[in-house]
Tab-separated table of C-alpha atoms and ligand atoms in Angstrom:
chain	number	residue	atom	x	y	z
A	1	MET	CA	57.614	150.564	106.948
A	2	SER	CA	55.385	153.434	106.603
A	3	LEU	CA	51.615	153.628	108.259
A	4	ARG	CA	50.465	152.760	104.991
A	5	GLY	CA	52.352	149.618	104.635
A	6	ASN	CA	55.112	148.459	102.155
A	7	LYS	CA	54.839	149.550	98.632
A	8	ALA	CA	55.696	146.310	96.222
A	9	VAL	CA	56.482	145.280	92.941
A	10	PHE	CA	55.081	141.777	92.098
A	11	PHE	CA	56.792	140.284	88.933
A	12	ASP	CA	55.673	137.395	86.873
A	13	ARG	CA	58.898	134.967	86.043
A	14	ASP	CA	58.695	133.445	82.570
A	15	GLY	CA	59.011	135.927	80.035
A	16	VAL	CA	59.751	138.783	82.415
A	17	ILE	CA	62.730	137.439	84.740
A	18	ASN	CA	63.766	134.507	82.287
A	19	GLU	CA	63.459	133.410	78.995
A	20	LYS	CA	60.336	131.756	78.255
A	21	LEU	CA	60.456	128.281	76.734
A	22	PRO	CA	58.272	127.306	73.670
A	23	GLU	CA	54.665	126.633	74.711
A	24	ASP	CA	54.145	123.526	76.623
A	25	ARG	CA	57.868	123.208	77.698
A	26	TYR	CA	58.878	124.235	81.256
A	27	VAL	CA	62.068	125.162	82.733
A	28	THR	CA	62.815	122.248	84.774
A	29	ARG	CA	66.439	122.387	85.582
A	30	TRP	CA	68.685	125.447	86.350
A	31	GLU	CA	70.600	124.751	83.510
A	32	GLU	CA	67.625	125.727	81.227
A	33	PHE	CA	67.000	129.219	83.075
A	34	ARG	CA	68.036	131.930	81.035
A	35	PHE	CA	68.080	135.528	82.710
A	36	LEU	CA	66.545	138.096	80.241
A	37	PRO	CA	68.790	141.450	79.692
A	38	ASP	CA	68.544	144.217	82.214
A	39	VAL	CA	66.931	142.022	84.911
A	40	PHE	CA	69.741	142.675	87.502
A	41	ARG	CA	69.928	146.398	86.613
A	42	THR	CA	66.263	146.946	86.890
A	43	LEU	CA	65.427	145.019	89.835
A	44	ARG	CA	68.356	146.672	91.943
A	45	HIS	CA	66.911	150.117	91.165
A	46	ILE	CA	63.576	148.969	91.864
A	47	LYS	CA	64.727	147.935	95.474
A	48	SER	CA	66.735	151.012	95.766
A	49	ARG	CA	63.398	152.923	95.614
A	50	GLY	CA	62.009	151.435	98.552
A	51	TYR	CA	59.927	148.736	97.098
A	52	LEU	CA	59.698	145.046	98.206
A	53	ILE	CA	60.128	142.958	95.017
A	54	ILE	CA	57.904	139.770	95.079
A	55	LEU	CA	57.695	136.856	92.405
A	56	VAL	CA	54.532	135.183	91.705
A	57	THR	CA	54.500	132.576	88.915
A	58	ASN	CA	52.294	130.054	87.801
A	59	GLN	CA	54.081	126.510	87.437
A	60	ARG	CA	51.560	123.983	86.547
A	61	GLY	CA	54.256	121.721	85.166
A	62	ILE	CA	54.233	120.634	88.571
A	63	ALA	CA	50.591	119.227	88.713
A	64	ARG	CA	51.418	117.870	85.045
A	65	LYS	CA	54.100	115.881	86.798
A	66	LEU	CA	56.714	117.324	84.270
A	67	MET	CA	58.737	118.435	87.371
A	68	THR	CA	58.641	118.191	91.087
A	69	GLU	CA	58.118	120.832	93.648
A	70	GLN	CA	61.580	119.930	94.811
A	71	GLN	CA	63.077	120.722	91.093
A	72	LEU	CA	61.241	124.175	91.034
A	73	GLN	CA	62.638	125.240	94.685
A	74	ASN	CA	66.064	124.290	93.572
A	75	ILE	CA	65.791	126.391	90.403
A	76	HIS	CA	64.611	129.157	92.535
A	77	GLN	CA	67.479	128.802	94.983
A	78	CYS	CA	69.951	128.981	92.277
A	79	MET	CA	68.021	131.968	90.806
A	80	GLN	CA	68.144	133.658	94.200
A	81	ALA	CA	71.944	132.873	94.684
A	82	ALA	CA	72.579	134.694	91.187
A	83	LEU	CA	70.457	137.541	92.158
A	84	GLU	CA	71.934	137.946	95.286
A	85	LEU	CA	75.406	138.583	93.820
A	86	HIS	CA	73.997	141.445	92.083
A	87	GLY	CA	72.223	142.716	95.081
A	88	CYS	CA	68.566	142.095	93.661
A	89	SER	CA	67.137	139.013	95.053
A	90	PHE	CA	63.328	138.684	95.532
A	91	ASP	CA	61.940	139.319	99.177
A	92	ARG	CA	59.514	136.558	98.486
A	93	ILE	CA	58.458	133.811	96.011
A	94	PHE	CA	55.044	132.506	95.545
A	95	TYR	CA	54.233	129.875	93.034
A	96	CYS	CA	50.861	127.908	92.139
A	97	PRO	CA	51.807	124.296	91.485
A	98	HIS	CA	47.944	123.584	90.461
A	99	ASP	CA	46.587	123.002	86.939
A	100	ILE	CA	43.824	125.059	85.269
A	101	GLN	CA	41.051	122.386	86.156
A	102	ASP	CA	42.033	122.589	89.827
A	103	HIS	CA	40.282	125.970	90.118
A	104	CYS	CA	42.564	126.858	92.864
A	105	TYR	CA	42.550	130.655	94.177
A	106	CYS	CA	46.467	130.978	93.592
A	107	ARG	CA	46.498	130.490	89.772
A	108	LYS	CA	46.812	133.559	87.824
A	109	PRO	CA	44.418	135.251	86.740
A	110	ARG	CA	43.069	134.886	90.482
A	111	PRO	CA	44.781	136.980	92.713
A	112	GLY	CA	45.690	134.425	95.515
A	113	LEU	CA	49.435	134.352	94.603
A	114	LEU	CA	49.485	138.141	95.365
A	115	ALA	CA	47.310	138.091	98.498
A	116	MET	CA	49.897	135.673	99.913
A	117	ALA	CA	52.207	138.373	100.575
A	118	GLU	CA	49.776	139.695	103.329
A	119	GLN	CA	51.061	136.858	105.593
A	120	TYR	CA	54.163	138.839	105.856
A	121	TYR	CA	53.694	142.491	104.860
A	122	ARG	CA	51.216	145.000	105.038
A	123	ILE	CA	50.934	146.088	101.362
A	124	ASP	CA	50.339	149.494	100.382
A	125	LYS	CA	48.127	148.818	97.477
A	126	ALA	CA	47.922	152.334	96.237
A	127	ASN	CA	51.648	152.504	95.584
A	128	SER	CA	52.249	148.543	94.257
A	129	TYR	CA	52.581	147.282	90.978
A	130	MET	CA	52.015	143.906	88.912
A	131	VAL	CA	54.437	143.486	86.196
A	132	GLY	CA	53.923	140.684	83.639
A	133	ASP	CA	53.949	139.573	79.796
A	134	SER	CA	50.502	138.069	79.899
A	135	ALA	CA	46.754	139.156	80.120
A	136	GLY	CA	46.459	136.824	82.986
A	137	ASP	CA	49.202	138.869	85.073
A	138	VAL	CA	47.427	141.961	84.169
A	139	GLU	CA	44.020	140.589	85.482
A	140	ALA	CA	45.600	139.246	88.692
A	141	GLY	CA	47.120	142.343	89.486
A	142	ARG	CA	43.837	144.340	88.641
A	143	ARG	CA	41.785	141.954	90.855
A	144	TYR	CA	44.279	142.357	93.698
A	145	GLY	CA	43.877	145.993	93.529
A	146	ILE	CA	47.161	147.563	92.476
A	147	LYS	CA	48.307	149.065	89.330
A	148	THR	CA	49.448	146.845	86.436
A	149	ILE	CA	52.200	146.860	83.662
A	150	ARG	CA	52.131	144.722	80.456
A	151	ILE	CA	55.459	143.834	78.971
A	152	GLY	CA	55.770	143.396	75.392
A	153	THR	CA	52.394	143.914	74.198
A	154	ARG	CA	50.173	147.076	74.132
A	155	ASP	CA	47.095	145.952	76.453
A	156	ALA	CA	44.314	148.335	76.942
A	157	THR	CA	43.345	146.405	80.147
A	158	ALA	CA	46.734	147.512	81.782
A	159	ASP	CA	47.446	150.805	83.382
A	160	TYR	CA	50.784	150.874	81.783
A	161	SER	CA	52.126	149.031	78.446
A	162	VAL	CA	55.985	149.030	77.725
A	163	GLY	CA	58.134	147.138	75.520
A	164	ARG	CA	60.979	146.076	77.669
A	165	LEU	CA	61.489	145.271	81.315
A	166	GLU	CA	63.830	148.129	82.097
A	167	ASP	CA	61.019	150.575	80.848
A	168	ILE	CA	59.281	150.143	84.011
A	169	LEU	CA	61.971	152.551	85.791
A	170	ASN	CA	59.923	155.211	84.258
A	171	ILE	CA	56.570	154.068	85.904
A	172	VAL	CA	57.565	152.591	89.275
A	173	THR	CA	59.491	155.771	90.480
B	1	MG	MG1	54.991	135.041	81.911
B	2	ZN	ZN1	47.166	127.391	92.871
């Protein structure tokens, strides 16, 4: 770790790491979790370039009682085990279990989930990125004070917009 701290890439989960289910449906069991293409290769490269990789995910299915916190943790344990086989598990996972009307500080677009990393690391914000497929991911990254990459849509509010996850390898160097 340098004096400036750790550079990190924060990733959204649904629609970035795994296939998103149709609106109002949530991944509630490992059997429903499908990795998107090129996830292993991309994460492995990012790690090899010296970045921490940190997952930050809104999971209001918990507040809505569509799944329990234990179910979510089971999914993440299985996900980490699968990533580990490819040498690219996440260094930390932070999730927001709240609903919109809870007005918590952690639900993206608020930056609280990202700030949780500071309990464990000194984050070198000037050299860190937020990667997501929604406007709320970009806003959370911007409010936290790091560079932002929007996947799948051109986004004027993001520092970069790319078509596919693997394209971030040209940016996060
Ligand atoms: Mg998403
Ligand atoms: Zn929250």
